[in-house]
XYZ file of C-alpha atoms in Angstrom:
247
model
C 0.000 0.000 0.000
C 1.375 3.500 -0.976
C 1.513 6.129 1.816
C 0.294 9.721 1.172
C 2.579 12.695 1.773
C 1.186 15.162 4.355
C 2.234 18.934 4.700
C 5.815 18.608 3.591
C 7.018 20.731 0.631
C 9.387 19.313 -1.847
C 13.030 20.500 -1.650
C 12.871 22.259 -5.039
C 9.843 24.249 -4.057
C 11.518 25.331 -0.794
C 14.519 26.724 -2.660
C 12.264 28.677 -5.004
C 10.420 30.300 -2.083
C 13.668 31.278 -0.356
C 15.012 32.752 -3.619
C 11.883 34.795 -4.178
C 11.924 36.248 -0.642
C 15.638 37.089 -0.890
C 15.132 38.916 -4.216
C 12.294 40.935 -2.709
C 14.454 41.970 0.257
C 17.339 42.956 -2.008
C 14.998 45.001 -4.225
C 13.714 46.917 -1.205
C 17.264 47.615 0.005
C 18.366 48.766 -3.457
C 15.384 51.079 -3.795
C 16.057 52.653 -0.383
C 19.747 53.057 -1.151
C 19.033 54.758 -4.525
C 16.493 57.074 -2.916
C 18.880 58.103 -0.131
C 21.728 58.598 -2.630
C 19.556 60.734 -4.923
C 18.364 62.817 -1.982
C 21.959 63.364 -0.835
C 23.033 64.441 -4.326
C 20.096 66.843 -4.549
C 20.810 68.389 -1.129
C 24.493 68.686 -1.997
C 23.679 70.431 -5.268
C 21.307 72.854 -3.510
C 23.865 73.769 -0.834
C 26.621 74.982 -3.124
C 28.217 78.069 -1.443
C 28.638 81.137 -3.655
C 31.292 83.643 -2.462
C 30.192 87.302 -2.702
C 32.569 90.050 -3.765
C 33.884 92.090 -0.814
C 32.861 95.739 -0.338
C 34.691 98.234 1.900
C 33.910 101.974 2.040
C 35.686 103.897 4.806
C 37.051 107.345 5.692
C 39.636 108.942 7.952
C 37.106 111.403 9.464
C 33.586 110.377 8.438
C 32.005 107.476 10.329
C 29.160 105.029 9.745
C 27.442 105.695 13.086
C 26.973 109.414 12.380
C 28.490 110.550 15.686
C 31.657 112.215 14.335
C 31.795 115.937 15.220
C 34.747 118.255 14.669
C 35.409 121.839 15.813
C 38.003 123.503 13.625
C 40.371 126.223 14.820
C 39.439 129.877 14.242
C 40.532 131.042 10.816
C 40.204 127.584 9.188
C 38.848 127.913 5.640
C 38.583 124.282 4.510
C 37.945 120.781 5.815
C 39.627 117.892 4.010
C 38.885 114.182 4.367
C 39.541 110.892 2.576
C 37.192 108.271 1.131
C 38.731 104.799 0.825
C 37.896 101.436 -0.779
C 39.683 99.484 1.931
C 39.589 98.750 5.647
C 43.055 98.067 6.990
C 44.492 95.302 4.803
C 41.088 94.358 3.353
C 40.486 95.771 -0.123
C 37.185 95.942 -2.038
C 36.753 93.568 -4.977
C 34.149 95.935 -6.441
C 34.366 99.392 -7.953
C 32.646 101.924 -5.679
C 30.619 104.854 -6.998
C 30.434 107.538 -4.315
C 28.553 110.793 -3.835
C 29.145 113.560 -1.303
C 26.627 116.116 -0.066
C 27.233 119.168 2.144
C 24.165 120.479 3.971
C 22.003 118.651 1.436
C 23.766 119.999 -1.662
C 25.309 117.259 -3.851
C 28.838 117.566 -5.158
C 30.483 115.960 -8.180
C 30.348 112.119 -7.830
C 33.453 109.958 -8.081
C 34.746 106.375 -8.307
C 37.104 104.170 -6.340
C 38.526 101.431 -8.590
C 38.838 97.880 -7.195
C 41.903 95.689 -7.173
C 44.168 97.857 -5.015
C 43.914 100.468 -2.287
C 42.402 103.676 -3.659
C 41.746 106.981 -1.888
C 39.734 110.037 -2.925
C 40.538 113.340 -1.200
C 37.521 115.635 -0.751
C 37.829 119.318 0.243
C 34.940 121.339 1.683
C 35.169 125.131 2.020
C 34.088 126.278 5.494
C 33.346 129.592 7.211
C 33.275 130.630 10.903
C 30.252 129.877 13.070
C 28.562 127.696 10.423
C 27.639 124.034 10.869
C 28.338 121.656 7.978
C 26.644 118.264 7.733
C 28.789 116.144 5.394
C 27.415 112.840 4.036
C 29.248 110.398 1.730
C 27.498 107.370 0.190
C 29.261 104.494 -1.589
C 27.349 102.058 -3.841
C 27.753 99.001 -6.058
C 25.184 96.361 -5.206
C 25.966 97.162 -1.599
C 25.491 100.616 -0.076
C 27.180 102.341 2.875
C 26.786 105.879 4.248
C 29.423 107.830 6.196
C 28.942 111.238 7.786
C 30.357 113.951 10.049
C 29.369 117.360 11.399
C 31.931 120.164 11.192
C 31.963 123.689 12.642
C 34.587 126.432 12.678
C 35.116 128.135 16.013
C 34.555 131.898 16.027
C 37.593 134.189 16.099
C 39.070 134.653 19.543
C 38.078 138.223 20.421
C 39.077 138.165 24.060
C 40.303 141.499 25.386
C 41.725 141.827 28.888
C 42.575 144.595 31.339
C 44.741 144.984 34.417
C 44.968 147.978 36.767
C 47.887 148.775 39.091
C 47.924 151.536 41.720
C 51.352 153.164 41.469
C 50.737 155.783 44.155
C 50.475 159.022 42.166
C 48.727 157.381 39.219
C 46.865 154.281 38.086
C 48.438 152.234 35.304
C 45.872 150.567 33.061
C 47.059 147.783 30.732
C 44.766 146.481 28.000
C 45.716 143.603 25.661
C 44.159 141.443 22.956
C 44.582 137.977 21.503
C 44.101 136.916 17.868
C 41.572 139.635 17.001
C 41.631 143.270 18.024
C 38.725 145.561 18.767
C 37.485 148.912 20.004
C 37.358 149.595 23.733
C 35.884 152.414 25.773
C 37.524 153.651 28.978
C 35.465 155.399 31.650
C 37.329 157.150 34.489
C 36.107 157.736 38.041
C 36.168 161.300 39.327
C 39.614 162.659 40.152
C 41.624 160.810 37.451
C 43.045 162.601 34.416
C 44.729 161.048 31.344
C 48.468 161.373 30.805
C 48.669 164.192 28.246
C 52.135 163.041 27.092
C 50.550 159.903 25.621
C 49.482 160.552 22.038
C 46.527 158.155 22.428
C 45.233 160.131 25.440
C 46.191 163.708 24.603
C 43.213 166.065 24.714
C 40.760 163.294 25.586
C 38.290 163.128 28.445
C 36.210 160.279 29.796
C 34.826 158.242 28.150
C 37.854 157.529 25.935
C 37.519 155.393 22.800
C 40.600 153.416 21.739
C 41.292 150.870 18.982
C 43.541 147.878 19.543
C 44.968 145.480 16.947
C 45.415 141.716 17.208
C 47.981 140.551 19.761
C 48.517 144.107 20.959
C 49.153 145.316 24.477
C 48.987 148.951 25.607
C 49.444 150.667 28.972
C 47.902 154.014 29.898
C 48.582 156.289 32.898
C 45.882 158.227 34.696
C 47.064 160.692 37.325
C 45.305 161.173 40.616
C 44.037 164.627 41.631
C 42.674 165.902 44.918
C 39.219 164.894 43.872
C 40.081 161.215 43.512
C 38.485 159.183 46.272
C 38.885 155.751 44.757
C 36.986 153.677 42.266
C 38.130 151.494 39.391
C 38.643 152.335 35.761
C 35.828 150.784 33.714
C 36.736 149.269 30.330
C 34.079 147.900 27.959
C 34.219 145.995 24.668
C 31.050 145.459 22.615
C 29.096 146.769 25.625
C 30.625 144.078 27.857
C 32.635 145.250 30.860
C 36.052 143.633 31.148
C 36.979 141.942 34.395
C 40.336 142.467 36.090
C 42.906 139.938 34.880
C 46.316 139.186 36.362
C 49.380 139.976 34.256
C 51.032 136.693 35.323
C-alpha cells in the first residue's frame, strides 16, 4: 500500500520560495539606497556656497554711526577728508561709486577702482560759526553711508585789562589775543589822562581806543585831589572787562 505525503514541501519548491523572498528583500534595500543617494546628491547640489565680492567703504574722518563731530580752529577755511575702498588690509573687490553732499547739496560724484587700495581726497570750504553736515554714500550692489558734522570756532576776540595803583597814578594795561577791537575807557572822578601819551592827549572820559590783534597797551591816569577811589571801567562790545592778572 502506498503512503500519502502530508504537509511537507518538496526540496525544489523550498529553494524557489527562499530565492523569491531574498530577491524581494534585495529590491527593497536597493530602492532605499538609490532614494537616499539621490536625496543626498540633490541636497548637496542645492547647498553649493557662492562667495560674494567684498565691499569696503571707509574714511579717515567720516564714520558710519553718524556721531563724528569736529570743531576747527578759528581762521580755518577748509575741511579735508579721505574716502577709501579698503579697511586696513582688506580691499574691495568691487568698484565703488560715491557721492558727497554738504548740507544737502550734492557735489560731483566719483569712483574708487577695485583691485588695489584707492583713496579720494575731498575738500569742503568752510566759514566761521557755520555748521556743515557732510554725508558720503558708496554704492555698487551694496550701499554704505558715512557722515560727520563740522563747525569752525569763532575768532578769539578776548580782550583783557589789568589795573595797578602806582601811588600818584593808576596804570591801566589792556591787551588782545588773535583779534583786536574797540574799547571804551570810563574814568572815576579825580583821574586825568596822561597828556604826554598821544593816544590820550586832549581826551576826556569816556575815551575810545582801537587795539589790533595781539597788541598790548598801557595808559597812565594821574590822581588829583578829587580822587576818592573807584576802578577804571573798560568795555568791549558793551561788555565790561573783568580784572585779569598779568602773570
